[in-house]
Coordinates of C-alpha atoms and ligand atoms in Angstrom, one line a residue:
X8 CA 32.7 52.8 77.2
X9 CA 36.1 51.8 78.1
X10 CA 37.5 48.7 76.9
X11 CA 40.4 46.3 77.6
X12 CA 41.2 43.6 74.8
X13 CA 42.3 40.4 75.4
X14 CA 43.8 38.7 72.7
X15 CA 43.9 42.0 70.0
X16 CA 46.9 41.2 67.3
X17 CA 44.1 37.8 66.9
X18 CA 41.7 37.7 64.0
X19 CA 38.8 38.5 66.8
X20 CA 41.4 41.3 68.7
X21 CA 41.9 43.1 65.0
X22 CA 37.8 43.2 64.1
X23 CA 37.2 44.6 67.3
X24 CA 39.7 47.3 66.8
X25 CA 38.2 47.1 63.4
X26 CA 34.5 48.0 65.4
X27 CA 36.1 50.5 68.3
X28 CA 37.7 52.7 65.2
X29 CA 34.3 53.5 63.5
X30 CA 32.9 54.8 66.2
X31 CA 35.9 57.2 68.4
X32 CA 33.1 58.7 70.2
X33 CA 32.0 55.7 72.4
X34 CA 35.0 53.7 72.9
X35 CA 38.3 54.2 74.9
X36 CA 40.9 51.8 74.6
X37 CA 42.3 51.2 77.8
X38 CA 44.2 47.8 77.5
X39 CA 45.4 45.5 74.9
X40 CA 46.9 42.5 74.9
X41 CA 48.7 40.0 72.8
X42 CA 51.5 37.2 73.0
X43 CA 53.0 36.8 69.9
X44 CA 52.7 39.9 66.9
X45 CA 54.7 42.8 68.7
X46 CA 54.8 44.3 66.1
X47 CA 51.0 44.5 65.3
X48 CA 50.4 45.4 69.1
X49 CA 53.4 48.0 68.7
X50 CA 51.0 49.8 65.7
X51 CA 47.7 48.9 67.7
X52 CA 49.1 51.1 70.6
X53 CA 50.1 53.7 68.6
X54 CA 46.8 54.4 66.8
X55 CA 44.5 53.5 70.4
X56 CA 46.8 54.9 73.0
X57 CA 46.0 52.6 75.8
X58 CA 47.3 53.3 79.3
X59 CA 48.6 49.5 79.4
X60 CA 49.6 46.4 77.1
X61 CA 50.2 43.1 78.5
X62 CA 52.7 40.5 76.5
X63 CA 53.7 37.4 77.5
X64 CA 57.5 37.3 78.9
X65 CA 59.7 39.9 80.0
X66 CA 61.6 40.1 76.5
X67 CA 58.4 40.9 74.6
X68 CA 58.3 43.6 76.7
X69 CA 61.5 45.1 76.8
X70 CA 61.0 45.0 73.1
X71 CA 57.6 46.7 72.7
X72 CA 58.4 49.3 75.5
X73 CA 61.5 50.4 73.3
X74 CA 59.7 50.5 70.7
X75 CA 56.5 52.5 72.1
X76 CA 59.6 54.7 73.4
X77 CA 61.2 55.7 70.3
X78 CA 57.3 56.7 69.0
X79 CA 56.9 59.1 72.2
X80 CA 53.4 56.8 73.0
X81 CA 53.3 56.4 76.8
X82 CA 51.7 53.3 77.1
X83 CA 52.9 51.1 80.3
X84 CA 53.5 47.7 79.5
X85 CA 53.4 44.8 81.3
X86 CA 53.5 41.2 81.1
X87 CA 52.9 37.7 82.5
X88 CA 49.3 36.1 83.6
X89 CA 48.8 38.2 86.7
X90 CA 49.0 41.4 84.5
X91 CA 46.1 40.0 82.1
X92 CA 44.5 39.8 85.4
X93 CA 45.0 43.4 86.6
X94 CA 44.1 45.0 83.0
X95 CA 40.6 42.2 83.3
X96 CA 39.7 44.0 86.1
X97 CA 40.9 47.6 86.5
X98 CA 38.5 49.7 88.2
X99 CA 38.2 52.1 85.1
X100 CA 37.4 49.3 82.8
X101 CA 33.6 49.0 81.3
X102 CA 33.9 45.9 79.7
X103 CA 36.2 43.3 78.7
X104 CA 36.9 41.5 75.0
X105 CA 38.0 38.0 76.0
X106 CA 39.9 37.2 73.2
X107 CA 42.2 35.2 74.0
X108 CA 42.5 31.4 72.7
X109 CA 42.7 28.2 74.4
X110 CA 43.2 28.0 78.3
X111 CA 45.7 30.9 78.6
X112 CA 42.1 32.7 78.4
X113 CA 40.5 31.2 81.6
X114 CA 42.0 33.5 84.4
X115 CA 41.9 36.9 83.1
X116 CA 38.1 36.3 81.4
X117 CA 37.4 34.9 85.2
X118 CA 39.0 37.7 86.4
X119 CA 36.9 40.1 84.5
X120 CA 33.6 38.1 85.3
X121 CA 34.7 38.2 88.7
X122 CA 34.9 42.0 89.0
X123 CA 31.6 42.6 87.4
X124 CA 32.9 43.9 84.2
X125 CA 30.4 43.7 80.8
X126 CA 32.5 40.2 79.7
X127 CA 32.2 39.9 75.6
X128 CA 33.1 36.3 75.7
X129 CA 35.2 35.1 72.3
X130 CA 37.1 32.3 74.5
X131 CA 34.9 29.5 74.3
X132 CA 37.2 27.1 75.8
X133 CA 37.0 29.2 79.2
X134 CA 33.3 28.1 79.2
X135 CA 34.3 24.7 78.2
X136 CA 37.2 24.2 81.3
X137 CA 35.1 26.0 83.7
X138 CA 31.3 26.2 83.2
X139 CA 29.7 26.0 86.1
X140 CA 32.4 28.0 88.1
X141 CA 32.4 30.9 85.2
X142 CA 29.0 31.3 85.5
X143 CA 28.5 31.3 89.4
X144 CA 31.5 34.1 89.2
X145 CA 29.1 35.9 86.8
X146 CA 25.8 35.6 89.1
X147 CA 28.0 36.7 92.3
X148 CA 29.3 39.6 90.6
X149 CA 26.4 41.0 88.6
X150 CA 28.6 40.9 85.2
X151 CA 26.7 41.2 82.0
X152 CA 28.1 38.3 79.7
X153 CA 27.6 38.4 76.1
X154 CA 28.5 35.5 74.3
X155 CA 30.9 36.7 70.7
X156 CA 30.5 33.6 69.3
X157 CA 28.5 33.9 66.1
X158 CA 26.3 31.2 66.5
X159 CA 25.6 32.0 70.4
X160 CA 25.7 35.9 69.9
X161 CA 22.4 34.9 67.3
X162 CA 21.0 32.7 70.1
X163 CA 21.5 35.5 72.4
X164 CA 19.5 37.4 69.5
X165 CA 16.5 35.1 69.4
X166 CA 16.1 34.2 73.2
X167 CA 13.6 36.2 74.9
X168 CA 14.8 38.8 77.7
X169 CA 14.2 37.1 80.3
X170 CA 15.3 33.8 79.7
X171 CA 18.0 33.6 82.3
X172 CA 17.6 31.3 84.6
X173 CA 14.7 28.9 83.3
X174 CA 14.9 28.9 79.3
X175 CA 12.6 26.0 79.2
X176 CA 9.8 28.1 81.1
X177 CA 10.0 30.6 78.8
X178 CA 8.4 28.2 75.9
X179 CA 12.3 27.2 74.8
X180 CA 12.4 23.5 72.9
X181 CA 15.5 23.5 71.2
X182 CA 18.6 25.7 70.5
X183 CA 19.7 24.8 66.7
X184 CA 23.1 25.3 66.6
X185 CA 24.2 26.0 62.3
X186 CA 27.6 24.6 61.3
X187 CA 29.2 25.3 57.9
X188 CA 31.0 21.7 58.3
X189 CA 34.1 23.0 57.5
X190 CA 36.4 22.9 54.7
X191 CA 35.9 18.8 54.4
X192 CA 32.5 18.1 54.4
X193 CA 31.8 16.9 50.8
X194 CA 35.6 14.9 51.0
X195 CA 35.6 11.2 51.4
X196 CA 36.7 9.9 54.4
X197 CA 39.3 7.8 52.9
X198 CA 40.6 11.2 51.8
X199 CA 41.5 12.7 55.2
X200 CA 44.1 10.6 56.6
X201 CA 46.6 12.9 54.7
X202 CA 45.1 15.8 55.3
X203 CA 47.4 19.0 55.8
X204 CA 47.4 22.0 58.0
X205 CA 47.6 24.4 55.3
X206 CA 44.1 22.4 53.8
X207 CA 42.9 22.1 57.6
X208 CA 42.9 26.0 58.1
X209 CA 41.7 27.0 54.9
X210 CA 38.0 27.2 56.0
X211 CA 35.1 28.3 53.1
X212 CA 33.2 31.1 55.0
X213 CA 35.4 32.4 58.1
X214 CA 38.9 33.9 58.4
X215 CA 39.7 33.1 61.5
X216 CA 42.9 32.0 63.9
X217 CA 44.8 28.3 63.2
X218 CA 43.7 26.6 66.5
X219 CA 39.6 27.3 65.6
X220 CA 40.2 27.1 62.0
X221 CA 41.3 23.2 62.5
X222 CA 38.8 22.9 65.3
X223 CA 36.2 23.8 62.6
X224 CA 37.7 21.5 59.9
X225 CA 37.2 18.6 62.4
X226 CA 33.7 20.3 63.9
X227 CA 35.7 20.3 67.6
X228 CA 34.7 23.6 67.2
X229 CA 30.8 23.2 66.9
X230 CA 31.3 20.3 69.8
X231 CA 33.0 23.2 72.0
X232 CA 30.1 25.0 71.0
X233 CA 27.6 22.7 72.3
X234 CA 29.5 23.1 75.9
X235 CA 29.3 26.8 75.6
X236 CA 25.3 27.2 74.6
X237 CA 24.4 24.8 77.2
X238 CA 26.2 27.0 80.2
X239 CA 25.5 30.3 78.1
X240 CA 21.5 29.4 78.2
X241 CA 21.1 26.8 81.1
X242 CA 19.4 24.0 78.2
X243 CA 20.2 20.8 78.9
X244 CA 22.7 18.5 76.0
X245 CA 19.4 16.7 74.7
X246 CA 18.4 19.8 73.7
X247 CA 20.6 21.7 71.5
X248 CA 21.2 20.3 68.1
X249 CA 23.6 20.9 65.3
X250 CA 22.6 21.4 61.8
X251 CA 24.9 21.5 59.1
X252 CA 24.3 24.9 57.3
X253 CA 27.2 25.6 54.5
X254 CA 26.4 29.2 53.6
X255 CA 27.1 30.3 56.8
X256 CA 24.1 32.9 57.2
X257 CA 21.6 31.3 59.5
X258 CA 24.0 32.3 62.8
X259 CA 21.7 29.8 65.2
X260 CA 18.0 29.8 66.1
X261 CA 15.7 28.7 68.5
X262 CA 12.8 26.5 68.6
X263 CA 9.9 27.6 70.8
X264 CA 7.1 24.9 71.8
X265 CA 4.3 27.1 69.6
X266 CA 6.5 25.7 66.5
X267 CA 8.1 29.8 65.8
X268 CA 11.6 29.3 65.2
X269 CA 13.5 32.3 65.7
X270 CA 16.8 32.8 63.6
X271 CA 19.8 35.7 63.4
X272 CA 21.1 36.0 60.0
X273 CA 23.4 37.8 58.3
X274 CA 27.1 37.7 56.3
X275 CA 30.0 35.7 57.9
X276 CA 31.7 38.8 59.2
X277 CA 32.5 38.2 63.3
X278 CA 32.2 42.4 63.3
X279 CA 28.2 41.8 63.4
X280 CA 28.4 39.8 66.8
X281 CA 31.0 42.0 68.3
X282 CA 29.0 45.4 67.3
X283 CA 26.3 43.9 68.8
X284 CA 27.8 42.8 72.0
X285 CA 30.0 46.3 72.3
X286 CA 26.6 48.0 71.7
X287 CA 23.9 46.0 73.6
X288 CA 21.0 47.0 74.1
X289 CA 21.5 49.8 71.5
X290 CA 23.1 49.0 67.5
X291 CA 25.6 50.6 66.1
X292 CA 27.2 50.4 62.6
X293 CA 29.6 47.4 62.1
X294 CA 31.0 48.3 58.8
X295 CA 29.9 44.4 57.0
X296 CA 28.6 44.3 53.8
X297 CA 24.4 44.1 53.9
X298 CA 23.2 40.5 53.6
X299 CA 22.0 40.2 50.1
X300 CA 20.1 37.2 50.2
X301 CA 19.0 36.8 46.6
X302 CA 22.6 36.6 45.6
X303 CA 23.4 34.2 47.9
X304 CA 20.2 32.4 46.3
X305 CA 19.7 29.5 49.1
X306 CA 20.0 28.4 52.1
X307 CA 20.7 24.9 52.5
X308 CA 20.6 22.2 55.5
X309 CA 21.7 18.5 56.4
X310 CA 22.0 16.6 59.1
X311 CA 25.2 16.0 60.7
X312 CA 26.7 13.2 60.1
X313 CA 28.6 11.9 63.5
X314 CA 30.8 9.2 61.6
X315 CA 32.4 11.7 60.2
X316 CA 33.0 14.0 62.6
X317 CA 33.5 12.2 65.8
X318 CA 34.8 15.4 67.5
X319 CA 31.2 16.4 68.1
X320 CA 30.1 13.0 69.2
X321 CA 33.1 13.5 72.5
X322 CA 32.0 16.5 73.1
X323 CA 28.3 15.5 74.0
X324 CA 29.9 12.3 75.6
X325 CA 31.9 14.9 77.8
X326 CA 28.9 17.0 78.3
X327 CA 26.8 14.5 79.4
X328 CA 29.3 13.1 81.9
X329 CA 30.0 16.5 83.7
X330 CA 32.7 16.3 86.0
X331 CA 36.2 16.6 84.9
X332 CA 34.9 15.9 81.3
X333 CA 34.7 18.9 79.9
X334 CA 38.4 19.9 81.0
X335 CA 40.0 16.8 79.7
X336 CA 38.2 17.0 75.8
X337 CA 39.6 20.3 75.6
X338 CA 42.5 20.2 77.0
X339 CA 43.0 16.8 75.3
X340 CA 42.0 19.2 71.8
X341 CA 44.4 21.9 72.5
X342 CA 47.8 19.6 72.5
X343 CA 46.1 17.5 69.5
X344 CA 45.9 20.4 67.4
X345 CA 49.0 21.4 68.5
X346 CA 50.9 18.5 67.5
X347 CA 49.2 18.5 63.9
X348 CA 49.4 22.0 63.2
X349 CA 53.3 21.0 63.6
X350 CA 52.7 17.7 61.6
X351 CA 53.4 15.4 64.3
X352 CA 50.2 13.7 64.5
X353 CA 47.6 13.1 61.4
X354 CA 44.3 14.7 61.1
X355 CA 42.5 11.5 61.5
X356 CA 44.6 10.7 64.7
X357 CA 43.4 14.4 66.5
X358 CA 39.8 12.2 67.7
X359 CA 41.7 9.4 68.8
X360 CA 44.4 10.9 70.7
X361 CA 41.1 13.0 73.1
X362 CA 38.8 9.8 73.0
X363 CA 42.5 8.2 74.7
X364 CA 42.6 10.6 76.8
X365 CA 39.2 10.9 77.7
X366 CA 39.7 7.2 78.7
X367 CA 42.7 7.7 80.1
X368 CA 42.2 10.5 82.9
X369 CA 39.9 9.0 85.6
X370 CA 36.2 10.8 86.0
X371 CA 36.0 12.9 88.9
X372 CA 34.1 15.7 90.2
X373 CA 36.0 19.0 89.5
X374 CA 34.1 21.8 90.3
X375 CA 36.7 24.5 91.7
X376 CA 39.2 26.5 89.3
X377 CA 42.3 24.4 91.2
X378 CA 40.5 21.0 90.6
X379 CA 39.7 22.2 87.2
X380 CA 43.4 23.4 86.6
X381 CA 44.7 20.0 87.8
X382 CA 42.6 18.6 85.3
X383 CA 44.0 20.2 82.0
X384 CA 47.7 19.9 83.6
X385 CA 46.8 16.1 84.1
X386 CA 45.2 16.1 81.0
X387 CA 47.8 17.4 78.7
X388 CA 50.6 15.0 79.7
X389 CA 48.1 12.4 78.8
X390 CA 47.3 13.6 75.8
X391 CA 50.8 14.3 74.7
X392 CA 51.8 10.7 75.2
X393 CA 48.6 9.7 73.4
X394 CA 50.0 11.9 70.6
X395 CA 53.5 10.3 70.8
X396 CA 51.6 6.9 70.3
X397 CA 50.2 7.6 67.0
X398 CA 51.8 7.1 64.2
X399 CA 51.4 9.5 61.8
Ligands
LIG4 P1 43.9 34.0 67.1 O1 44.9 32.9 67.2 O2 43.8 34.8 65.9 O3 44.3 35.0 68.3 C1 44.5 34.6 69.6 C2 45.0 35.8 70.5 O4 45.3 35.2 71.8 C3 46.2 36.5 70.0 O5 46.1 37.9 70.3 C4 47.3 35.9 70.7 O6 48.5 36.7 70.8 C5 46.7 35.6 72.1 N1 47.3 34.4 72.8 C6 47.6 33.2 72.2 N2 48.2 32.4 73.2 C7 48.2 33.2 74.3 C8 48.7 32.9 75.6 N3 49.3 31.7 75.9 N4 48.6 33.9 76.5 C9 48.1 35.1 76.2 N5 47.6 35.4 75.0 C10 47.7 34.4 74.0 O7 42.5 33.4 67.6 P2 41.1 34.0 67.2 O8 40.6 33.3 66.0 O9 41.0 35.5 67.3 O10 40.2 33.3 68.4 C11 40.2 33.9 69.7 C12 39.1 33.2 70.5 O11 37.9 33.5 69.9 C13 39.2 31.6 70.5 O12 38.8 31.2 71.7 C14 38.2 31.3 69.4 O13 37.6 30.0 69.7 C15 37.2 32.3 69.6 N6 36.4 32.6 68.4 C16 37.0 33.1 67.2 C17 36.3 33.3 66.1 C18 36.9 33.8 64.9 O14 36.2 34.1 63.9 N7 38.2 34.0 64.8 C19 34.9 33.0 66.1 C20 34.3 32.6 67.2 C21 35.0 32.4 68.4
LIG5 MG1 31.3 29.8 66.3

């Protein structure tokens, strides 16, 4: 199978590498790409040899190609957002990792979707922006998407096979969507207002990039994640709950009408979910540790407690509104983490500044990629006076 990588120098780029490297015999790396980290891309090129690698600006690539140079590897590179475009959708190409974080992901994940590739899709926020146009590319194109995302790859694991289209036909009552609660779920709430980015990222279970490593400590993530399950699966908002799971095995389950609940487990190691999606329908070795559930002990649950965590509460708000919605929370999100991963807006302040913004940017419908677009452009300004606003 031949792969392009979106997003490889991230924590979900380097486990796939991770994956490809175990097993030489089925995977050829075609394309990589990543924006900041030359110098991991620089040694990820040398070991995988792909024909291209796409950076962000002209200077990153003048760099790299000097680099690759001196090393005698022949790889072209490019750079800019048409060239993640081109390496989405090269005729050669089997399947793409969309890797990438944030919105910068949208257009080259599209573009793979839209040329039929197999889409492994890390980028939840594409889904977020652009649900219902994501998934119409997918259907036009005859792409096979498989969601990366621990807790939707283990949905993906417990639906039946034919539950595309009508889940709820298929005996489907609830998707149960585990969340580890982050890094401050036992701490007062009187004790996050001076909360710091090097606390924020430090999550209990997952090693994973800044922007979803806050987005977890303020559950945007699992809120983003709601978005995603519901265009992933076609189940309506009312019916996919979150359940606060700290250990982090349960992946997800679903809840069938005859009372079975169907659950994924295993370690907190995102190389399970990509070995499964870069495999599917086969398995193939992953390297992670086997789950030893009798040292692990138990398995606990608890309701989530919206107060708390008011991220989750606006994304079912913008979920349940449609239009715009969707757009505006994360694009509201993005600059919010943003601006307190560089300490210019308090943890406490990140719901604020998207519920502002969410009240800010009228609702209207946006259900093209330029109405979309115009939304997170619009979106963003708002937000980033919204941040300006807040005191710290
Ligand atoms: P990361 O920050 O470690 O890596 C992000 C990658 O995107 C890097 O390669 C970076 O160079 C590239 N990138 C950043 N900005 C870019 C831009 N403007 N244009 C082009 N490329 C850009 O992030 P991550 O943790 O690997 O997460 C990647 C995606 O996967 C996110 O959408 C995240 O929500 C999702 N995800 C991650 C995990 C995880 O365990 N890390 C789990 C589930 C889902
Ligand atoms: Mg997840």
């Amino acid at each position: 199978m031949k792969l392009t990588i979106l997003g490889a120098t991230g924590s979900i780029g380097v486990s796939t590498l991770d994956v490809v490297a175990q097993h030489p015999e089925r995977f050829e790396v075609v394309a990589l790409s990543g924006h900041s980290r030359i110098d991991v891309l620089a040694a990820q090129c040398t070991k995988f040899r792909p024909k291209f690698a796409v950076v962000g600006d002209v200077l990153s690539a003048e760099k790299l190609q000097a680099q690759l140079h001196r090393e005698s590897v022949a790889t072209e590179v490019l750079y800019g957002p048409s060239a993640l475009e081109h390496i989405s959708s090269l005729p050669e190409v089997d399947a793409v990792m969309a890797a990438i974080v944030g919105a910068a992901g949208l257009a080259p994940s599209l573009a793979a979707a839209r040329a039929g590739k197999r889409v492994l899709l890390a980028n939840k926020e594409a889904l977020v922006m652009a649900g219902s146009v994501f998934m119409d590319e997918i259907k036009k194109s005859g792409a096979v998407l498989l969601p990366i995302d621990s807790e939707h790859n283990a949905v993906f694991q417990a639906m039946p096979d034919d539950y595309a289209g009508s889940p709820m036909a298929r005996g489907i009552k609830r998707i149960l969507l585990t969340a580890s609660g982050g890094p401050f779920r036992n701490r007062a709430l009187s004790e996050l207002a001076d909360v710091t980015p090097e606390q924020a990222i430090a999550h209990p279970n997952w090693t994973m990039g800044k922007k979803i490593s806050v987005d977890s400590a303020t559950m945007m993530n699992k809120g983003l994640e709601v978005i995603e399950a519901h265009w992933l699966f076609g189940v309506p908002a009312a019916q996919i709950e979150v359940v606060i799971h700290p250990q982090s095995v349960v992946h997800s389950m679903v809840d069938y009408v005859d009372g079975s609940v169907i659950a994924q487990l295993g370690n907190p190691d995102m190389r399970t979910p990509i070995a499964q999606a870069l495999a599917w329908p086969q398995r193939i070795s992953s390297g992670v540790a086997p789950l030893d559930l009798c040292a692990i002990g138990r398995l606990d649950f608890e309701p989530l407690d919206l107060q708390r965590f008011p991220c989750v509460a606006l994304a079912y708000r913008a979920l349940n509104e449609g239009n715009n919605r969707a757009a505006v929370l994360n694009a509201a999100n993005e600059i919010a983490v943003a601006a307190f991963l560089e300490r210019r807006l308090s943890f406490l302040n990140i719901p604020t500044v998207i519920s502002a913004t969410l009240d800010a940017v009228e609702s209207v419908p946006a259900d093209d990629l330029a109405s979309i677009l115009e939304a997170d452009r619009y979106a963003r300004e708002v937000a980033t006076i919204a941040c300006q606003r807040c005191h710290l």
